[in-house]
Structure formats: structure tokens, C-alpha cells
PDB file of N, CA and C in Angstrom:
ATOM      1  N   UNK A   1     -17.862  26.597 167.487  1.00 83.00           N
ATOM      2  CA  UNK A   1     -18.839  27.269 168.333  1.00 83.00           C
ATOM      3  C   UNK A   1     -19.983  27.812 167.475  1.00 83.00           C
ATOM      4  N   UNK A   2     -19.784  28.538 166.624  1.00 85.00           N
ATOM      5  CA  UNK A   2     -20.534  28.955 165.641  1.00 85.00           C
ATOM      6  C   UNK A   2     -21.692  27.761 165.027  1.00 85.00           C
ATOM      7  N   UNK A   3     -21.119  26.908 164.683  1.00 87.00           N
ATOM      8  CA  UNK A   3     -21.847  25.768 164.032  1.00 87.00           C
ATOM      9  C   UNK A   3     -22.767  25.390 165.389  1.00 87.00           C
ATOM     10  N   UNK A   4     -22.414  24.808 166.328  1.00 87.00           N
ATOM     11  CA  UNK A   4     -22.913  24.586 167.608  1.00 87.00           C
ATOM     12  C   UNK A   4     -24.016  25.547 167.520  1.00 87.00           C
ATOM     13  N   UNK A   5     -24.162  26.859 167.545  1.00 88.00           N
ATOM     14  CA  UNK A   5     -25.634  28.088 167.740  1.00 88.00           C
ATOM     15  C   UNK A   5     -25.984  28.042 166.592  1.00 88.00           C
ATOM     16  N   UNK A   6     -25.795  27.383 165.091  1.00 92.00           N
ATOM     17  CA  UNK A   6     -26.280  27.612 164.135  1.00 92.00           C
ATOM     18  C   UNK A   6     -27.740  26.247 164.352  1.00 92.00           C
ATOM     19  N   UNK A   7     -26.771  25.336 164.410  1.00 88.00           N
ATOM     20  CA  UNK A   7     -27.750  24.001 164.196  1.00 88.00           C
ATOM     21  C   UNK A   7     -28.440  23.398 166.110  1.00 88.00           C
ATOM     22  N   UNK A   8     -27.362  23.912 166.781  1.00 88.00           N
ATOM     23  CA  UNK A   8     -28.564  23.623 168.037  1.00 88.00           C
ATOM     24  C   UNK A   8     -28.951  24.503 168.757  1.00 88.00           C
ATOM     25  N   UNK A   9     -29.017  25.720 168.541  1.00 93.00           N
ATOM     26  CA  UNK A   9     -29.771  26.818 169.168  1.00 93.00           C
ATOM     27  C   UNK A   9     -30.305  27.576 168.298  1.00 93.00           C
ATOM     28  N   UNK A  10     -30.268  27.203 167.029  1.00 91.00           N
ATOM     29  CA  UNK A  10     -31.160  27.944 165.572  1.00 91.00           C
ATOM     30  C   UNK A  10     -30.549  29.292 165.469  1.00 91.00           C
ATOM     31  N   UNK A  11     -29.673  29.890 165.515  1.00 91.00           N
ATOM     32  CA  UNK A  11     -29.332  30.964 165.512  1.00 91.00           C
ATOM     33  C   UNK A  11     -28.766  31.108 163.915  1.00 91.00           C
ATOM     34  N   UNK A  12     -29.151  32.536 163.478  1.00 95.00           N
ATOM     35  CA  UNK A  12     -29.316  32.806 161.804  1.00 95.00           C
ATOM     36  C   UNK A  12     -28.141  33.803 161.677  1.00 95.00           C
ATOM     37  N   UNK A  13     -27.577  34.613 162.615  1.00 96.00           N
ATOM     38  CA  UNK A  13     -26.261  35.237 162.380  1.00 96.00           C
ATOM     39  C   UNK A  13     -25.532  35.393 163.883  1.00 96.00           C
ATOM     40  N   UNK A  14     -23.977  35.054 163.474  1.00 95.00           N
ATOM     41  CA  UNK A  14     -23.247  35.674 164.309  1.00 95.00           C
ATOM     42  C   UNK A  14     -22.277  36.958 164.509  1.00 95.00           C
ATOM     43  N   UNK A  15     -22.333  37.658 165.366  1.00 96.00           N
ATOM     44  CA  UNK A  15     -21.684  39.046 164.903  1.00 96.00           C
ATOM     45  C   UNK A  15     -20.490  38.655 165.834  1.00 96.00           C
ATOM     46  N   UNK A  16     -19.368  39.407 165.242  1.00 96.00           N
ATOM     47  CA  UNK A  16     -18.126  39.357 165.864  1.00 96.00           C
ATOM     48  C   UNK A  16     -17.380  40.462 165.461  1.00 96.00           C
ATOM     49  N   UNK A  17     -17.721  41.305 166.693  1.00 97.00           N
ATOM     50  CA  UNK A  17     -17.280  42.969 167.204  1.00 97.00           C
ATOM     51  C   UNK A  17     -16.183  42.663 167.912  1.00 97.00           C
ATOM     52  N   UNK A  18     -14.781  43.406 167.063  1.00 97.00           N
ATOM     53  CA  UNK A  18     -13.428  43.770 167.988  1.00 97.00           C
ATOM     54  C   UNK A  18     -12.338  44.919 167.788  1.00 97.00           C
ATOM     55  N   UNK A  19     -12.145  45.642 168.768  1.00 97.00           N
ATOM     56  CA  UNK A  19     -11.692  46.382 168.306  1.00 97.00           C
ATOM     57  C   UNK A  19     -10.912  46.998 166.899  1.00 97.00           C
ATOM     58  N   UNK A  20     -10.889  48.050 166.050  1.00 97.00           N
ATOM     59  CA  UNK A  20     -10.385  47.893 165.255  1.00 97.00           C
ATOM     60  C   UNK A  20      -8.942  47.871 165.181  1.00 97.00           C
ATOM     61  N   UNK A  21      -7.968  47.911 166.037  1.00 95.00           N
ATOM     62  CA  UNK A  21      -6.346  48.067 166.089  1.00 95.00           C
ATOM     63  C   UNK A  21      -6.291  46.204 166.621  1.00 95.00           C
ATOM     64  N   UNK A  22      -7.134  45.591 166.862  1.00 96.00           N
ATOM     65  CA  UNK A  22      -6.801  44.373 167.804  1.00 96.00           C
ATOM     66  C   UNK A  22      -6.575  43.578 166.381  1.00 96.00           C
ATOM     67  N   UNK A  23      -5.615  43.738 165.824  1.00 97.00           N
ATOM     68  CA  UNK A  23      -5.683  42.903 164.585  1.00 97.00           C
ATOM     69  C   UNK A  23      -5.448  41.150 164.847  1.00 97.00           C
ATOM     70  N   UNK A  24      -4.844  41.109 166.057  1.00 98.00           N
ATOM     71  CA  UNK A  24      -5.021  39.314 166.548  1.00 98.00           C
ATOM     72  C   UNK A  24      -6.317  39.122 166.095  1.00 98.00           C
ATOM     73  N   UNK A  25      -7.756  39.156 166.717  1.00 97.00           N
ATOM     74  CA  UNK A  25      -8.725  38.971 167.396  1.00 97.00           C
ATOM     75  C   UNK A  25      -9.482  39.304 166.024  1.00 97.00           C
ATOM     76  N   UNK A  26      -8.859  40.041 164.691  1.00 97.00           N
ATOM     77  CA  UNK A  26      -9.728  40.099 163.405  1.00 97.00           C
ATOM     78  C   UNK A  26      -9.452  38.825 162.937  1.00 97.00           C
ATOM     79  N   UNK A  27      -8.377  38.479 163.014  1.00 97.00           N
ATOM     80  CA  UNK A  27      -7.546  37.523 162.122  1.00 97.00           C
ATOM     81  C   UNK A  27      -7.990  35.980 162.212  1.00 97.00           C
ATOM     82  N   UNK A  28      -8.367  36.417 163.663  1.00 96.00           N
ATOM     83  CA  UNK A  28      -9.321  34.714 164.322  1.00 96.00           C
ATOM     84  C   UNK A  28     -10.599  35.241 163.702  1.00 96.00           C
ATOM     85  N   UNK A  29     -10.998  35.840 163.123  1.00 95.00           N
ATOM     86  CA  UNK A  29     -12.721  36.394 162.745  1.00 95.00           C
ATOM     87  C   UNK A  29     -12.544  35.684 161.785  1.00 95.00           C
ATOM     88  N   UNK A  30     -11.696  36.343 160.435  1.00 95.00           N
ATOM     89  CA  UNK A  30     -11.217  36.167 159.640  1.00 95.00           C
ATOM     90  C   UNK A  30     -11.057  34.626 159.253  1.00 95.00           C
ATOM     91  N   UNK A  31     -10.093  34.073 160.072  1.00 93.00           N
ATOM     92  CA  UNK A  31     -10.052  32.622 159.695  1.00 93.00           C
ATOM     93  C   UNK A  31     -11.122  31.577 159.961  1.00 93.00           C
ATOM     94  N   UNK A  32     -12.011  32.024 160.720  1.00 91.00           N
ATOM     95  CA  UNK A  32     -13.023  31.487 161.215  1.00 91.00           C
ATOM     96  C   UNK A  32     -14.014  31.152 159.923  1.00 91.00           C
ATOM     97  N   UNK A  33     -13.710  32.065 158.858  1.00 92.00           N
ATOM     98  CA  UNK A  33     -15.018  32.383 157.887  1.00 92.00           C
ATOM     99  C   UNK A  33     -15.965  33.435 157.829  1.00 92.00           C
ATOM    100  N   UNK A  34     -15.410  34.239 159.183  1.00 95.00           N
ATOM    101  CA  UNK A  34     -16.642  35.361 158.945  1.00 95.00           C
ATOM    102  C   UNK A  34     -16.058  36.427 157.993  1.00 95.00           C
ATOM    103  N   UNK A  35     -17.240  37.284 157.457  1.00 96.00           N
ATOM    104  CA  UNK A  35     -16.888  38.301 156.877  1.00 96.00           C
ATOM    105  C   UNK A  35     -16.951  39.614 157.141  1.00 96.00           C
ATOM    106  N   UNK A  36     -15.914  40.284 156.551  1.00 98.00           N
ATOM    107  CA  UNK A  36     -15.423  41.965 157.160  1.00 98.00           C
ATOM    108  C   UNK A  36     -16.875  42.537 156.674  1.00 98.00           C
ATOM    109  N   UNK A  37     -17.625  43.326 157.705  1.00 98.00           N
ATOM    110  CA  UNK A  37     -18.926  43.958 157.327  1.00 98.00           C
ATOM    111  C   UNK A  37     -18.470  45.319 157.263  1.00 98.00           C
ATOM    112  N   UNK A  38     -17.609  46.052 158.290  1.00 98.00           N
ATOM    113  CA  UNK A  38     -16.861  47.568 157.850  1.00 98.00           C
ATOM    114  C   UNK A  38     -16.948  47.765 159.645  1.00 98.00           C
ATOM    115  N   UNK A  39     -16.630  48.760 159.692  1.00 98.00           N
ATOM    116  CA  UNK A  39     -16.205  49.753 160.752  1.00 98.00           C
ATOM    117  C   UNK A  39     -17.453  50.581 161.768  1.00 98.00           C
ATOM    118  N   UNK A  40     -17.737  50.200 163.150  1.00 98.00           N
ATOM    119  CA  UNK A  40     -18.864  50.867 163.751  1.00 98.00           C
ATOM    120  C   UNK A  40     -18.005  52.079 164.398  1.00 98.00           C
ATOM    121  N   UNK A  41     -17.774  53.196 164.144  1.00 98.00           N
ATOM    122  CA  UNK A  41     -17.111  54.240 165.290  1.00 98.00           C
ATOM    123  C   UNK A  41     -17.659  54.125 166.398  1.00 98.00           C
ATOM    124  N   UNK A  42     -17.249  54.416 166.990  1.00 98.00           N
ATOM    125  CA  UNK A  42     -17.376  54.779 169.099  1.00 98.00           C
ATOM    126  C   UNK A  42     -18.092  53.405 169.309  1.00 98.00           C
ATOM    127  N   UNK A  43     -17.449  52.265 168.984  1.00 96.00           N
ATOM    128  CA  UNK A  43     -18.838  51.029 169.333  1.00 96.00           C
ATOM    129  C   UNK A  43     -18.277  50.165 170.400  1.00 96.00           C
ATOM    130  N   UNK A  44     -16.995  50.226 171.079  1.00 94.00           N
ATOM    131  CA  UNK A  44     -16.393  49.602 171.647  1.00 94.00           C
ATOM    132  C   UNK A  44     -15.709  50.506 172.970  1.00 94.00           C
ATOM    133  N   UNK A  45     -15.761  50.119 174.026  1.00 94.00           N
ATOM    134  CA  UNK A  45     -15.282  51.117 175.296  1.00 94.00           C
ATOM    135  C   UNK A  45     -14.061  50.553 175.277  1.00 94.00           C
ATOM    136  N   UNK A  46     -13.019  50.707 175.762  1.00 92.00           N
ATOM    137  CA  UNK A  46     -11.892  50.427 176.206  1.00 92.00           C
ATOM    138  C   UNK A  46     -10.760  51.168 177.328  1.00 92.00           C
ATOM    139  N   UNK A  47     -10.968  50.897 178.301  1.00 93.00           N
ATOM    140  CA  UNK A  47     -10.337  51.427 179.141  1.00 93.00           C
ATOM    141  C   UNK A  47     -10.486  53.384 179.206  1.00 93.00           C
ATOM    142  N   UNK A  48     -11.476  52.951 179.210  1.00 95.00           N
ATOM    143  CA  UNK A  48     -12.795  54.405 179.658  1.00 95.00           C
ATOM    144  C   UNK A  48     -12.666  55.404 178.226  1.00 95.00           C
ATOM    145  N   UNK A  49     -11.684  54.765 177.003  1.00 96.00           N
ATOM    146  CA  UNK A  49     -11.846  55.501 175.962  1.00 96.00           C
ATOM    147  C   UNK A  49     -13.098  54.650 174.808  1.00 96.00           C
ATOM    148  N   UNK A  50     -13.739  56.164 174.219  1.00 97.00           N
ATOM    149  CA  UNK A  50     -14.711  54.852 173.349  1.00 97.00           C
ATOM    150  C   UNK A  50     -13.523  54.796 171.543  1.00 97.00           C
ATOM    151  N   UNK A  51     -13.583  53.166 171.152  1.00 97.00           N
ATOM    152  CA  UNK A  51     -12.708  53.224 170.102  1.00 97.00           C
ATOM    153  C   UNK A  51     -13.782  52.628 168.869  1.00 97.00           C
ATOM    154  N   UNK A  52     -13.000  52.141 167.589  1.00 98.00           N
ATOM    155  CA  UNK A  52     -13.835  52.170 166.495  1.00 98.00           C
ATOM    156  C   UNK A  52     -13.771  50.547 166.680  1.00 98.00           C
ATOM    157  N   UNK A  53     -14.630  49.771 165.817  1.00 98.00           N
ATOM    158  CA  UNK A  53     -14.516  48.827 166.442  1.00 98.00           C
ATOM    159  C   UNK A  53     -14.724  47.852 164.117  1.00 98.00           C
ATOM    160  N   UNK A  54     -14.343  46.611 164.253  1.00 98.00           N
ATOM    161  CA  UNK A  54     -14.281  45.835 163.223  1.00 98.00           C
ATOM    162  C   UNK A  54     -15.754  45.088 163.249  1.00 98.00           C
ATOM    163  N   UNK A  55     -16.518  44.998 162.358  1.00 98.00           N
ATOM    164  CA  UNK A  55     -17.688  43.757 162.212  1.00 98.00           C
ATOM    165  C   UNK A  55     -17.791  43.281 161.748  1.00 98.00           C
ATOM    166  N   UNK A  56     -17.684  41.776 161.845  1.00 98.00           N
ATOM    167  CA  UNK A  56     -17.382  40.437 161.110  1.00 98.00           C
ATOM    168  C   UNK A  56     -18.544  39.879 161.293  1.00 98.00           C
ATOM    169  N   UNK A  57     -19.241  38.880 161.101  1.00 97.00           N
ATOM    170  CA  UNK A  57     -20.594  38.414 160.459  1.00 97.00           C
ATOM    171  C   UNK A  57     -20.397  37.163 159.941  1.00 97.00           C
ATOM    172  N   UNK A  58     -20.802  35.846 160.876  1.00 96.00           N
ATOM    173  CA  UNK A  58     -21.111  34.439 160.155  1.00 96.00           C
ATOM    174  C   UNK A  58     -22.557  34.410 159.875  1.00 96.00           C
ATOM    175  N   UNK A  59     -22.891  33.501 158.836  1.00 94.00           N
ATOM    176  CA  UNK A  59     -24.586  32.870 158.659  1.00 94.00           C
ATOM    177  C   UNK A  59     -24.292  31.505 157.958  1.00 94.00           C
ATOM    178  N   UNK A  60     -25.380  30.915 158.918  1.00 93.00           N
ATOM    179  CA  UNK A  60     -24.845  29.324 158.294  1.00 93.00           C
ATOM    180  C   UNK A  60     -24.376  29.027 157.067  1.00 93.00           C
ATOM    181  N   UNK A  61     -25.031  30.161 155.761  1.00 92.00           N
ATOM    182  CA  UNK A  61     -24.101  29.399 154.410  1.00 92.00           C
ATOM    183  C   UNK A  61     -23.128  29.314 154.442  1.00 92.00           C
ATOM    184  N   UNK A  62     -22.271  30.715 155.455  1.00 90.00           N
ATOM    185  CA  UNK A  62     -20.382  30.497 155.649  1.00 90.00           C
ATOM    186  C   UNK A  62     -20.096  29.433 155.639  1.00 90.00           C
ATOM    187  N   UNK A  63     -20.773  28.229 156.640  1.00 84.00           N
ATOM    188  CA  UNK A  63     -20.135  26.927 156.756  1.00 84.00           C
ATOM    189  C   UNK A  63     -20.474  26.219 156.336  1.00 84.00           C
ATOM    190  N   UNK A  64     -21.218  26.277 154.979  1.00 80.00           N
ATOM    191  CA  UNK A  64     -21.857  24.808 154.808  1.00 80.00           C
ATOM    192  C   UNK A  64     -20.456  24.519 153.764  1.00 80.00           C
ATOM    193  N   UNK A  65     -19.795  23.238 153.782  1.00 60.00           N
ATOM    194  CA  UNK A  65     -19.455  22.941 152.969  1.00 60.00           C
ATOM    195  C   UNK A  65     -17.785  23.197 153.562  1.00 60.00           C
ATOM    196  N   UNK A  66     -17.925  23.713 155.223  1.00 51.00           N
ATOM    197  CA  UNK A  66     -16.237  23.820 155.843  1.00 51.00           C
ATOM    198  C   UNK A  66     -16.424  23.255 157.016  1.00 51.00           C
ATOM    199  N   UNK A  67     -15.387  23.621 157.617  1.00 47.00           N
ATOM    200  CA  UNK A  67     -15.109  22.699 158.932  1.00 47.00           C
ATOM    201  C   UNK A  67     -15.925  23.579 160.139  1.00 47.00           C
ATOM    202  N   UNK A  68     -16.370  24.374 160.083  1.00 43.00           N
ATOM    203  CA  UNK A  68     -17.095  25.026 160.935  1.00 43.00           C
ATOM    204  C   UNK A  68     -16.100  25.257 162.197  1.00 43.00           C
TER     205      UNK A  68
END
């Protein structure tokens, strides 16, 4: 998907915000190639509480040279 908005919709970064306890949903960040950028507090609502949230970050160099 990533590769897809890099090269046909020109897009120069992808952000990938998830909760920070959702450690599934890092782990797919993670394997994806993106990288851990750090921690936004209150950046994520969740069931009417606000929680801290993980920011992961692709840019096309991530993939040059992987499976995208």
C-alpha cells in the first residue's frame, strides 16, 4: 500500500499512528519498514478516553531496495 501512494499518488511520507498499548498494530508498523518516531500523548481517543499513541513513519527510501 505504501509503495502504491509513494510512486502513484507521489506521496513523500507515511505516518502510522496507533495506540501505544496496541502492540499488534506496532508490530505490523514495524514489519512493514516504518520507523519508531516516539510517543504523541493524548493523540488518540479511544472509547471516550484520550490515550498516548506510537508514530511510525515510511518515506520512499524505506523501500527502495525491499519488497514494499
Amino acid at each position: 500500500v505504501a509503495q502504491f501512494g509513494f510512486q502513484q499518488v507521489g506521496l513523500r511520507r507515511v505516518e502510522i499512528v496507533v495506540a501505544v498499548e496496541n502492540w499488534a498494530s506496532r508490530r505490523v508498523a514495524q514489519n512493514a519498514g516504518a520507523h519508531f518516531e516516539g510517543i504523541l500523548r493524548n493523540r488518540v481517543r479511544l472509547a471516550g478516553d484520550n490515550v498516548d499513541a506510537a508514530m511510525h513513519s515510511l518515506i520512499p527510501e524505506d523501500l527502495q531496495g525491499g519488497d514494499g
